[in-house]
PDB file of C-alpha atoms in Angstrom:
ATOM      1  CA  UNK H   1      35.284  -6.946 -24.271  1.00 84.00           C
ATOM      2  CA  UNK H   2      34.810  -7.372 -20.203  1.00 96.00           C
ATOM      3  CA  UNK H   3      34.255 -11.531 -20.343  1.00 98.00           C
ATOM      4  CA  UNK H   4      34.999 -14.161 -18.392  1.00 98.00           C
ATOM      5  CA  UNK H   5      34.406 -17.927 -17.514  1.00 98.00           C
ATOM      6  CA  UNK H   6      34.074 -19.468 -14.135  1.00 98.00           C
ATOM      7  CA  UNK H   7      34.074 -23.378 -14.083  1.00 98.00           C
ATOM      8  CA  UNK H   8      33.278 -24.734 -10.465  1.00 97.00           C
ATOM      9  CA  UNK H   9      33.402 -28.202  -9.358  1.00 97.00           C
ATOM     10  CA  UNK H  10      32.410 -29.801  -6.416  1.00 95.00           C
ATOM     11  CA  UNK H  11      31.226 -33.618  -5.327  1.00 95.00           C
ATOM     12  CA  UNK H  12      27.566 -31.650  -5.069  1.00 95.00           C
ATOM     13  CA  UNK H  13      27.877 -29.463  -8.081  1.00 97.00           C
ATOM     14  CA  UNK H  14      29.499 -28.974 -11.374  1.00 98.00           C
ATOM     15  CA  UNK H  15      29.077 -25.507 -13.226  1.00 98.00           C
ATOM     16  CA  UNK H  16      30.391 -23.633 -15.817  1.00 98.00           C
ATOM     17  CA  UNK H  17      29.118 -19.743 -16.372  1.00 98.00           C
ATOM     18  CA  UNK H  18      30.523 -17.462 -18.592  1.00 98.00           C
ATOM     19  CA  UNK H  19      29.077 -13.670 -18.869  1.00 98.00           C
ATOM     20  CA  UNK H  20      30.127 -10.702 -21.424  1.00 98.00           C
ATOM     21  CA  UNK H  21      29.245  -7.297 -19.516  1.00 98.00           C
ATOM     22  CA  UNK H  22      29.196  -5.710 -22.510  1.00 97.00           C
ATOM     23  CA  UNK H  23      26.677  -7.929 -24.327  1.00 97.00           C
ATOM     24  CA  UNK H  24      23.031  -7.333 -25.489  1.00 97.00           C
ATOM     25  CA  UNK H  25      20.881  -9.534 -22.651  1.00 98.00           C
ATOM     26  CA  UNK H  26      21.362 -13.005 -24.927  1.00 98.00           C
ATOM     27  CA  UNK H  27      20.904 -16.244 -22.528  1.00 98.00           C
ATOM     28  CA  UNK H  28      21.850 -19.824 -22.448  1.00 98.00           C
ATOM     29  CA  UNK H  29      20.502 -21.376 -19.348  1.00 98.00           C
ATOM     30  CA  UNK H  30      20.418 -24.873 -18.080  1.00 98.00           C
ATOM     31  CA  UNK H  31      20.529 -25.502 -14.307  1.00 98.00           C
ATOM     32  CA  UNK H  32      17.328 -27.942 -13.790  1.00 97.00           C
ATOM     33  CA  UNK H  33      15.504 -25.644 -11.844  1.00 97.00           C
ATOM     34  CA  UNK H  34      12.885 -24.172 -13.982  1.00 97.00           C
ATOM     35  CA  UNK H  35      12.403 -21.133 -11.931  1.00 98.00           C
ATOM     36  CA  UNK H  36      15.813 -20.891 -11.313  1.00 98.00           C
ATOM     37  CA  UNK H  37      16.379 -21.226 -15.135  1.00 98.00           C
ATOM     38  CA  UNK H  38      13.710 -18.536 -15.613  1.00 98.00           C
ATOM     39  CA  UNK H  39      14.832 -15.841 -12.956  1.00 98.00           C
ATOM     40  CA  UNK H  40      18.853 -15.965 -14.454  1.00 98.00           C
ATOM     41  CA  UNK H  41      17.647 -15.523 -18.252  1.00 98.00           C
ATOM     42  CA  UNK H  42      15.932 -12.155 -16.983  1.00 98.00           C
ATOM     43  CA  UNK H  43      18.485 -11.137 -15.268  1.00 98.00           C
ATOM     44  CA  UNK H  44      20.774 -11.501 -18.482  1.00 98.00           C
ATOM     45  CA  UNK H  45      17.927  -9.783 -20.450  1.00 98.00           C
ATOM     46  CA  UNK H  46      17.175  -6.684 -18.507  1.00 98.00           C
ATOM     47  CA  UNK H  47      21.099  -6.270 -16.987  1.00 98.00           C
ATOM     48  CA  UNK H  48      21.839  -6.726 -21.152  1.00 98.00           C
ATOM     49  CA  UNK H  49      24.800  -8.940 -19.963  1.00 98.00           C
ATOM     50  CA  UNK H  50      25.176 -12.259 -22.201  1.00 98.00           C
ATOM     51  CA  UNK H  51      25.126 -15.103 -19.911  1.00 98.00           C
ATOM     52  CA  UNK H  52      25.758 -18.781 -20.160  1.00 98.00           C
ATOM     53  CA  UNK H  53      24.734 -21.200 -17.056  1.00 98.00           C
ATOM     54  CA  UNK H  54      25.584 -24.770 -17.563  1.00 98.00           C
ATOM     55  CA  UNK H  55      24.702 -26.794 -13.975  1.00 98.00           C
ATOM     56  CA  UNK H  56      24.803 -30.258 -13.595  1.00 97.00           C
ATOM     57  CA  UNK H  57      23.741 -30.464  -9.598  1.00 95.00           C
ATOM     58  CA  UNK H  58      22.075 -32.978  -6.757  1.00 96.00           C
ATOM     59  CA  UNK H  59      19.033 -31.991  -6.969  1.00 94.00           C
ATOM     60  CA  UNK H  60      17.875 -35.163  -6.304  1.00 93.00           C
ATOM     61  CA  UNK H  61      18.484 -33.915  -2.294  1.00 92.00           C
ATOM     62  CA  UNK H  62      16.977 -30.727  -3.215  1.00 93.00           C
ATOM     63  CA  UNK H  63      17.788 -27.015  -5.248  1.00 97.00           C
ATOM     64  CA  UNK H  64      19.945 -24.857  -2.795  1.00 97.00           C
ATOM     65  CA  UNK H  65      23.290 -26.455  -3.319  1.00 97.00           C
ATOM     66  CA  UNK H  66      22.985 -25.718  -7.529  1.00 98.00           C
ATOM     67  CA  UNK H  67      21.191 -22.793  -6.568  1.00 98.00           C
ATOM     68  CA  UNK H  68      24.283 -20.883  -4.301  1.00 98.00           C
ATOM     69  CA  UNK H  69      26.821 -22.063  -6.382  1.00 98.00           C
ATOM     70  CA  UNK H  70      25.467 -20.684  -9.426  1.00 98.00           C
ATOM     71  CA  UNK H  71      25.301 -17.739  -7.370  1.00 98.00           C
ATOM     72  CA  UNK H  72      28.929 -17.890  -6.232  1.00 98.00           C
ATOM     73  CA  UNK H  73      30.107 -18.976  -9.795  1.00 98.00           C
ATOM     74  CA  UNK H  74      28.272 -16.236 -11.695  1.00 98.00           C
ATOM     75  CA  UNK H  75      29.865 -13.752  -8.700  1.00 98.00           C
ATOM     76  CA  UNK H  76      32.916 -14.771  -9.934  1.00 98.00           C
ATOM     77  CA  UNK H  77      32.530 -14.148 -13.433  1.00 98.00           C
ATOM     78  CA  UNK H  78      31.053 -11.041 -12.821  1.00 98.00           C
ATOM     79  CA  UNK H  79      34.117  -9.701 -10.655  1.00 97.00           C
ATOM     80  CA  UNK H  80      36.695 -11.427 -13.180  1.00 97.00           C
ATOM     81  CA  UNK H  81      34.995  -9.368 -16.233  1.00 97.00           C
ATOM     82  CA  UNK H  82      34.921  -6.177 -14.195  1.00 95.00           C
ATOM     83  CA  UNK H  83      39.043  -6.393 -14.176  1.00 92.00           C
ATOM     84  CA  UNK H  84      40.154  -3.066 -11.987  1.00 87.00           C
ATOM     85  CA  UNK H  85      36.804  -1.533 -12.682  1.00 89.00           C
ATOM     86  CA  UNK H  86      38.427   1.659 -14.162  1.00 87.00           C
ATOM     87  CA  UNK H  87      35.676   4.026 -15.837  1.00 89.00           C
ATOM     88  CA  UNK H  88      32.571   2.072 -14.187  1.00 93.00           C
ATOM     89  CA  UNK H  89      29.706   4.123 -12.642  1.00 94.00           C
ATOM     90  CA  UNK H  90      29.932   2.062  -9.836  1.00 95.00           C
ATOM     91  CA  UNK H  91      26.896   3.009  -8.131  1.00 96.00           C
ATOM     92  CA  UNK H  92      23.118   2.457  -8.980  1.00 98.00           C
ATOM     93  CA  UNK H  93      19.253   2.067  -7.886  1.00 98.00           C
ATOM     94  CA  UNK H  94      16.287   1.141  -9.185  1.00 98.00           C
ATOM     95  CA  UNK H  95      12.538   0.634  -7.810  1.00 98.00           C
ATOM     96  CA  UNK H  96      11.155  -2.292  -9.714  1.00 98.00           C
ATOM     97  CA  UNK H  97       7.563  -3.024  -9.771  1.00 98.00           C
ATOM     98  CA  UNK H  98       5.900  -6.484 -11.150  1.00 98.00           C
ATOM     99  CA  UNK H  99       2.496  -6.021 -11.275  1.00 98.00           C
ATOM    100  CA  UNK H 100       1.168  -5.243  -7.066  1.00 98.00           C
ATOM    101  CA  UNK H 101       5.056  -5.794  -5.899  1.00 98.00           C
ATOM    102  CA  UNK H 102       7.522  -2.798  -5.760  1.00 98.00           C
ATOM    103  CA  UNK H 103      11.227  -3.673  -4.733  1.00 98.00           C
ATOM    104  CA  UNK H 104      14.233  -1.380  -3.990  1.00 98.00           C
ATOM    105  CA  UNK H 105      17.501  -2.554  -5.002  1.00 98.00           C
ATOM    106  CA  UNK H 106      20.719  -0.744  -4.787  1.00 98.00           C
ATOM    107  CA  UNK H 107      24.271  -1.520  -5.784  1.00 98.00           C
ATOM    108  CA  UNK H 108      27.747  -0.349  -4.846  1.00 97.00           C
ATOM    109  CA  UNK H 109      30.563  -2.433  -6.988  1.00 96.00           C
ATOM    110  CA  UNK H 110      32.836  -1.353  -4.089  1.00 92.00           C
ATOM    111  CA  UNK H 111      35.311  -4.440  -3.879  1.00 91.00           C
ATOM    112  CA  UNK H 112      33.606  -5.017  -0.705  1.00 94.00           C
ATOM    113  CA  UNK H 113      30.730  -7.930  -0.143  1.00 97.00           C
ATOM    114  CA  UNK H 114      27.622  -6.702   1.612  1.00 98.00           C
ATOM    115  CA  UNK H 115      24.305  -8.162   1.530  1.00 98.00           C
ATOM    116  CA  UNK H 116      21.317  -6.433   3.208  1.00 98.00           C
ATOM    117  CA  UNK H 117      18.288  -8.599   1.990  1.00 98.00           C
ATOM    118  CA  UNK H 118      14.722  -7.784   3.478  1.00 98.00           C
ATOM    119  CA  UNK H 119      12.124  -9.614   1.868  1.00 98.00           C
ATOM    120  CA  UNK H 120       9.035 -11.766   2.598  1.00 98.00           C
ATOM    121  CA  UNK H 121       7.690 -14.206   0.558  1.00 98.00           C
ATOM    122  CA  UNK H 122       4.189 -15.005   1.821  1.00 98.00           C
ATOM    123  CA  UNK H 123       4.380 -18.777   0.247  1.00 97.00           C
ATOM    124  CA  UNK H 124       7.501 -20.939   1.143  1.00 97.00           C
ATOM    125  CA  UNK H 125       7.564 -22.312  -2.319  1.00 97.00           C
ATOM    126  CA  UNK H 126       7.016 -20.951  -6.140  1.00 97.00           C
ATOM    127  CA  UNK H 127       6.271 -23.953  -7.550  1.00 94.00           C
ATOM    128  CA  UNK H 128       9.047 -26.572  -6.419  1.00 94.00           C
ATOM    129  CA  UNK H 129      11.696 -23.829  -5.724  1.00 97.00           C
ATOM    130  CA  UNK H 130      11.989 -22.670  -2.280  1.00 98.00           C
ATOM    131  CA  UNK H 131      11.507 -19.616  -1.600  1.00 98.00           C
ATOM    132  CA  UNK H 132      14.426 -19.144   1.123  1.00 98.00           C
ATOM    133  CA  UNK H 133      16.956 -20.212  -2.056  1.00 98.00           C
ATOM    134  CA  UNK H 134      16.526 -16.636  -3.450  1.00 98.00           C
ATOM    135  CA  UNK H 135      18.368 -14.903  -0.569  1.00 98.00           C
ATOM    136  CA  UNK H 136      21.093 -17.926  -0.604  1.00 98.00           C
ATOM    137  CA  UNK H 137      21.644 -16.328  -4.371  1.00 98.00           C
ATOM    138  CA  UNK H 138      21.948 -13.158  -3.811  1.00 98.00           C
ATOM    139  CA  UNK H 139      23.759 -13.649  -0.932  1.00 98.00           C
ATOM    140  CA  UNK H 140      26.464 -15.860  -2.796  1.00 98.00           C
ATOM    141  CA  UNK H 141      26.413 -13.382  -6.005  1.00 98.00           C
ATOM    142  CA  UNK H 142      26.981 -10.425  -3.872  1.00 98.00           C
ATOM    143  CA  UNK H 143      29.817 -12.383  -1.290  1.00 98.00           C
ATOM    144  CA  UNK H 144      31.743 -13.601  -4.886  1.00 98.00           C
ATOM    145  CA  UNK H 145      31.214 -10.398  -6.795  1.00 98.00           C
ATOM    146  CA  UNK H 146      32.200  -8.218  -3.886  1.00 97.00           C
ATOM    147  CA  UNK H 147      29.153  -6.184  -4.246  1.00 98.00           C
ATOM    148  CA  UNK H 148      27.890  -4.453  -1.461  1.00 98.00           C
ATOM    149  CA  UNK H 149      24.556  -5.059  -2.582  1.00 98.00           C
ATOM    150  CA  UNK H 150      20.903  -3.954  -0.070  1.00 98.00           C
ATOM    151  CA  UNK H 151      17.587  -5.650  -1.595  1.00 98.00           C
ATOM    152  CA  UNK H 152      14.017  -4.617  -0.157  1.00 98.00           C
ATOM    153  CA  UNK H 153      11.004  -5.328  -1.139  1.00 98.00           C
ATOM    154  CA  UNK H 154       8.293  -2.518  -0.360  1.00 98.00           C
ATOM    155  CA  UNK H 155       5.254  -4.471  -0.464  1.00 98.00           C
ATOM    156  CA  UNK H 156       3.670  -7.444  -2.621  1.00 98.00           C
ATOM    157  CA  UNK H 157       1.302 -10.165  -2.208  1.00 98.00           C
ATOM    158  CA  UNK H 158       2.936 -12.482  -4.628  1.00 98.00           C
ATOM    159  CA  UNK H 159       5.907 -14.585  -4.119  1.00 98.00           C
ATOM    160  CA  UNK H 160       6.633 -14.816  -7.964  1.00 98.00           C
ATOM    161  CA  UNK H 161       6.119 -11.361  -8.417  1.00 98.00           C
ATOM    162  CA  UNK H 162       8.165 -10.539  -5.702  1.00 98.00           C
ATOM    163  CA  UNK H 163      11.385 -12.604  -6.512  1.00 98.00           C
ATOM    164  CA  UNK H 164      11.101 -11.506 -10.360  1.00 98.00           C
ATOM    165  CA  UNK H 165      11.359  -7.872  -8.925  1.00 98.00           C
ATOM    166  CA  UNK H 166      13.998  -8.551  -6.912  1.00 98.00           C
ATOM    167  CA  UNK H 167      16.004 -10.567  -9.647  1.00 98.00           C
ATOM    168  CA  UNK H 168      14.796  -7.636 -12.665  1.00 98.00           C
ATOM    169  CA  UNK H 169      16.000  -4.907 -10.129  1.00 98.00           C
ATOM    170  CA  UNK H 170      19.540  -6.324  -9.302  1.00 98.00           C
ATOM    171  CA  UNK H 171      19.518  -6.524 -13.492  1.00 98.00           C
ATOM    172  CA  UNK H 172      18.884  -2.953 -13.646  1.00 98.00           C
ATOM    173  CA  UNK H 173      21.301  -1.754 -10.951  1.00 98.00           C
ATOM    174  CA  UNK H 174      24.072  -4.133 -12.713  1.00 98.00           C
ATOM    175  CA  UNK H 175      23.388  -2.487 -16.157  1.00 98.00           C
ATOM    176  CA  UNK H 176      23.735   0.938 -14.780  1.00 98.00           C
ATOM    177  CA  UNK H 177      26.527   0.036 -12.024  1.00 97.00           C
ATOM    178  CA  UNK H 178      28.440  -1.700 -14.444  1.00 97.00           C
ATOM    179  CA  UNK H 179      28.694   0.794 -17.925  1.00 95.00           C
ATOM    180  CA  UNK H 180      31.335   3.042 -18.945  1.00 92.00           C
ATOM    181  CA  UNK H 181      31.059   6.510 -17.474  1.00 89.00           C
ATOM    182  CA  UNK H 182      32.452   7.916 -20.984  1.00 87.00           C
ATOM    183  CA  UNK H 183      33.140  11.443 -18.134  1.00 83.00           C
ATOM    184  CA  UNK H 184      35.388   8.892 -16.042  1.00 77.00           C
ATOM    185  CA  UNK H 185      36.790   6.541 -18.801  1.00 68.00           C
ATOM    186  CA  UNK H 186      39.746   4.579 -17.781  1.00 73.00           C
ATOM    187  CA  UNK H 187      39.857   5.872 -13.739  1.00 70.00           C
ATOM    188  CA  UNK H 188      38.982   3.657 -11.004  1.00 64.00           C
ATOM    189  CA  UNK H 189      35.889   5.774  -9.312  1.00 55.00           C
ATOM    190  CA  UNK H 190      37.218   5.547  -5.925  1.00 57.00           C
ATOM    191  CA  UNK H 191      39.516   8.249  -3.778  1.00 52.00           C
ATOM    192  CA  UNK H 192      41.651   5.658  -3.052  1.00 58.00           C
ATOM    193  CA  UNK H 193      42.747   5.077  -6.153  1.00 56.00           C
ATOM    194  CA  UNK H 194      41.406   1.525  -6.266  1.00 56.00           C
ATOM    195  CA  UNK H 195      38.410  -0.840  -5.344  1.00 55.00           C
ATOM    196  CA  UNK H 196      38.239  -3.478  -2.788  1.00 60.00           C
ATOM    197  CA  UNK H 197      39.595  -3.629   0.862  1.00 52.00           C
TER     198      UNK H 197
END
């Protein structure tokens, strides 16, 4: 089984996420954020990773520092489970729609962290999550996972909509990116012979 468990603490944070890649989408969620809380469950459903979040943060100042380290923590666990990648597909993309909102995402597991992220949200908040926290997430997923990892958003009119596409697409692209090629099993789908650097 590809598992692992990231604990991360800080003085502004304390977190503990553990993910099995080859799991069937199960969720245990707790961060405080309710959006937050309700974005990373889909992502475990539709990726069909199992994924536990336990965050303990200040959000007393405010949601982005529980927010990017979640992102960097579950980054972590993500490239720990992965091990030397041998027999992934490595690559995948997916157009995601939600409702009037269509978003692109597309994933390399490449060993090498890229983030291109270009998305509006017409609102600066979905309820009393920011809306500007959602690219600090991906950006810290992709930076700790070593993803090279390009999000767009095509069009939408709804900021919910639009960061549940974005959030449902990168759980798409992981489910594909991240399964056995059973054509490839056990080699490393690079030239090089490895992934990363």
């Amino acid at each position: 089984m590809r598992t692992a468990t990231i604990k991360r603490k800080t003085k502004e944070t304390d977190i503990e996420v553990t993910v099995n890649l080859d799991g069937s989408g199960v969720s245990n969620i707790a961060t405080g954020i309710g959006f937050f809380d309700h974005m990373l469950d889909l992502l475990a459903r539709h990726s069909r990773i199992d994924l536990t979040v336990k965050a303990v943060g200040d959000l007393h100042i405010d949601h982005h520092h529980t927010t990017e380290d979640t992102g960097i923590a579950l980054g972590q666990a993500v490239k720990q489970a992965l091990g030397s990648m041998a027999g992934i597909t490595r690559y995948a993309d997916v157009h995601l729609p939600m409702d009037e909102t269509l978003s692109r995402v597309v994933i390399d597991i490449s060993g090498r962290p890229v983030l291109v992220f270009r998305v509006d949200f017409p609102r600066d908040k979905i309820g009393e999550f920011d809306t500007e926290l959602v690219r600090e997430w991906f950006h810290a997923f992709a930076m700790n996972a070593g993803v090279t990892l390009h999000v767009e958003t095509l069009y939408g009119e709804n900021s919910h909509h639009i960061a549940e596409s974005c959030f449902k697409g990168l759980a798409r692209a992981l489910r594909a990116a991240v399964a056995i090629d059973p054509r490839a099993a056990g080699e490393v789908p690079s030239t090089k012979g490895s992934l990363g650097g």
